[in-house]
Coordinates of C-alpha atoms in Angstrom, one line a residue:
X74 CA 17.4 -19.9 6.2
X75 CA 14.1 -19.3 8.1
X76 CA 13.2 -16.5 5.7
X77 CA 13.9 -18.7 2.7
X78 CA 11.6 -21.4 4.1
X79 CA 8.9 -18.7 4.7
X80 CA 9.2 -17.4 1.1
X81 CA 8.9 -20.9 -0.3
X82 CA 5.8 -21.6 1.8
X83 CA 4.3 -18.4 0.4
X84 CA 5.2 -19.3 -3.2
X85 CA 3.7 -22.8 -2.7
X86 CA 0.5 -21.3 -1.3
X87 CA 0.1 -18.9 -4.1
X88 CA 0.7 -21.7 -6.6
X89 CA -2.2 -23.6 -5.0
X90 CA -4.7 -20.8 -4.6
X91 CA -3.6 -18.2 -7.2
X92 CA -2.8 -14.6 -6.8
X93 CA -5.2 -12.1 -5.1
X94 CA -8.0 -11.2 -7.4
X95 CA -6.6 -13.4 -10.2
X96 CA -4.3 -10.8 -11.6
X97 CA -0.8 -11.4 -13.0
X98 CA 2.3 -10.1 -11.2
X99 CA 3.8 -7.5 -13.5
X100 CA 6.1 -5.4 -11.4
X101 CA 8.3 -6.1 -8.4
X102 CA 10.1 -3.5 -6.4
X103 CA 8.4 -0.8 -8.5
X104 CA 10.2 2.5 -7.6
X105 CA 8.6 5.9 -7.9
X106 CA 10.1 9.3 -7.2
X107 CA 13.4 7.7 -6.1
X108 CA 15.6 8.9 -8.9
X109 CA 16.6 5.3 -9.6
X110 CA 17.1 4.3 -13.3
X111 CA 13.7 3.2 -14.6
X112 CA 11.8 4.6 -11.7
X113 CA 8.5 6.3 -12.2
X114 CA 8.1 9.9 -11.2
X115 CA 7.0 10.9 -7.7
X116 CA 3.3 10.8 -7.1
X117 CA 1.6 14.2 -6.8
X118 CA -0.8 14.8 -4.0
X119 CA -2.9 18.0 -4.2
X120 CA -5.8 19.4 -2.3
X121 CA -6.2 22.6 -4.4
X122 CA -4.2 24.6 -2.0
X123 CA -1.2 22.5 -1.1
X124 CA 0.9 20.1 -3.1
X125 CA 3.1 17.2 -1.9
X126 CA 5.2 14.7 -3.8
X127 CA 5.4 11.1 -2.6
X128 CA 8.2 8.6 -3.3
X129 CA 8.5 4.9 -2.5
X130 CA 9.1 1.4 -3.6
X131 CA 6.1 -1.0 -4.1
X132 CA 6.8 -4.6 -3.4
X133 CA 4.6 -6.0 -6.1
X134 CA 1.9 -4.9 -8.6
X135 CA -0.5 -7.5 -10.2
X136 CA -2.4 -6.3 -13.3
X137 CA -5.4 -7.9 -15.0
X138 CA -4.9 -8.9 -18.6
X139 CA -7.4 -6.2 -19.8
X140 CA -5.4 -3.5 -17.9
X141 CA -8.6 -2.3 -16.1
X142 CA -7.7 -3.4 -12.6
X143 CA -4.6 -3.9 -10.5
X144 CA -3.7 -5.1 -7.0
X145 CA -0.8 -3.8 -4.9
X146 CA 0.9 -6.4 -2.7
X147 CA 3.0 -5.3 0.3
X148 CA 5.1 -8.1 1.8
X149 CA 5.6 -8.1 5.6
X150 CA 7.9 -10.4 7.5
X151 CA 5.3 -11.2 10.2
X152 CA 2.1 -13.1 10.2
X153 CA -1.0 -12.0 8.3
X154 CA -3.1 -11.5 11.4
X155 CA -0.7 -8.7 12.6
X156 CA -1.2 -6.8 9.3
X157 CA -5.0 -7.2 9.3
X158 CA -5.5 -4.6 12.0
X159 CA -3.9 -2.0 9.8
X160 CA -6.8 -2.4 7.3
X161 CA -9.5 -1.2 9.7
X162 CA -11.2 2.1 8.8
X163 CA -9.9 3.7 12.0
X164 CA -6.3 2.9 11.2
X165 CA -6.5 3.7 7.5
X166 CA -8.1 7.1 8.1
X167 CA -5.7 8.0 10.9
X168 CA -2.2 6.7 10.2
X169 CA -1.9 3.5 8.2
X170 CA -1.4 5.2 4.9
X171 CA 1.3 3.1 3.2
X172 CA -1.0 0.5 1.5
X173 CA -3.5 3.0 0.2
X174 CA -0.7 5.4 -0.9
X175 CA 1.0 2.7 -2.8
X176 CA -2.3 1.6 -4.4
X177 CA -3.3 5.1 -5.6
X178 CA 0.3 5.9 -6.7
X179 CA 0.6 2.7 -8.7
X180 CA -2.7 3.2 -10.5
X181 CA -2.0 6.9 -11.4
X182 CA 1.6 6.5 -12.4
X183 CA 1.2 3.2 -14.3
X184 CA -1.7 4.8 -16.2
X185 CA 0.6 7.6 -17.4
X186 CA 2.7 5.1 -19.3
X187 CA -0.2 2.9 -20.5
X188 CA 0.3 -0.2 -18.2
X189 CA -3.3 0.3 -16.9
X190 CA -6.3 2.3 -18.0
X191 CA -6.7 5.7 -16.3
X192 CA -9.9 4.5 -14.7
X193 CA -8.5 1.2 -13.5
X194 CA -9.9 -0.3 -10.4
X195 CA -7.2 -0.5 -7.7
X196 CA -7.0 -2.6 -4.6
X197 CA -4.2 -3.7 -2.2
X198 CA -3.4 -6.3 0.4
X199 CA -0.7 -7.3 2.8
X200 CA 1.0 -10.7 2.6
X201 CA 2.5 -12.1 5.8
X202 CA 5.6 -14.0 4.8
X203 CA 5.8 -15.9 8.0
X204 CA 2.5 -17.8 7.3
X205 CA 2.0 -17.1 3.6
X206 CA -1.4 -15.6 4.2
X207 CA -3.1 -12.7 2.5
X208 CA -5.1 -10.1 4.3
X209 CA -8.5 -8.8 3.2
X210 CA -8.1 -6.4 0.4
X211 CA -8.4 -2.7 1.1
X212 CA -11.7 -2.4 -0.7
X213 CA -13.2 -5.2 1.4
X214 CA -11.9 -3.8 4.6
X215 CA -13.1 -0.3 4.0
X216 CA -16.3 -1.0 2.0
X217 CA -17.0 0.3 -1.4
X218 CA -18.0 3.9 -0.7
X219 CA -15.0 4.6 1.6
X220 CA -12.6 2.8 -0.7
X221 CA -13.9 4.8 -3.8
X222 CA -13.5 8.1 -1.9
X223 CA -10.0 7.2 -0.8
X224 CA -8.8 6.1 -4.2
X225 CA -10.7 8.8 -6.0
X226 CA -8.7 11.8 -4.6
X227 CA -9.6 11.8 -0.9
X228 CA -6.2 10.3 -0.1
X229 CA -4.1 12.6 -2.2
X230 CA -5.9 15.7 -0.7
X231 CA -5.3 14.3 2.8
X232 CA -1.6 13.7 2.2
X233 CA -1.2 17.2 0.8
X234 CA -2.9 18.7 4.0
X235 CA -0.8 16.5 6.3
X236 CA 2.5 17.6 4.6
X237 CA 1.4 21.2 4.7
X238 CA 0.7 20.9 8.4
X239 CA 4.2 19.3 8.9
X240 CA 5.8 22.3 7.1
X241 CA 4.0 24.5 9.6
X242 CA 5.5 22.5 12.5
X243 CA 2.5 20.3 13.4
X244 CA 3.7 16.8 14.0
X245 CA 0.7 15.6 16.0
X246 CA 1.1 12.0 17.2
X247 CA -2.1 10.0 17.5
X248 CA -1.1 6.3 17.6
X249 CA -4.0 3.9 17.4
X250 CA -2.1 1.0 19.1
X251 CA 1.1 1.4 21.2
X252 CA 1.3 -2.2 22.4
X253 CA 4.3 -3.0 20.3
X254 CA 6.1 0.3 20.6
X255 CA 8.9 0.7 23.2
X256 CA 8.5 4.5 23.3
X257 CA 4.7 4.7 23.6
X258 CA 4.8 6.7 26.8
X259 CA 7.2 9.2 25.4
X260 CA 5.1 10.4 22.4
X261 CA 1.8 11.0 24.2

């Protein structure tokens, strides 16, 4: 019942202020690489030497009417403020990869079927269902140059290198914040 109240609060807020960046929700629970009927293929990450394939399920994708821009929305059960820290450059460049991964994958995979243009501008934000708030977008949090590098191939290359390192047995743990983790002392 509480979750339903929180969802309605979010819907009411979005009805009042509109969607992030004024785009129209086009996809919900967009699957890629999962093998589900209707799912998009896995997203290929390549650094020229290593290749990795990423699968997932994106909560929501909003697309502009001209198909030249899109925003990925990732719903979280908590409050918006708790998600905002994940958008800091230190977090995104170390271990908070879900939102940028989903943004890049959505742009690349949706372009292959014509839902967006291949050069579409992509952004992403978290929505806290508890308070109905929306975080800053990824581009605002990182700044234009860092966001462009990340979405322009820097992220795919980084993921390919991380996966290659894991295949070689390197599972380096470098948490940014252990305050909410019950095993923080065990992984250091």
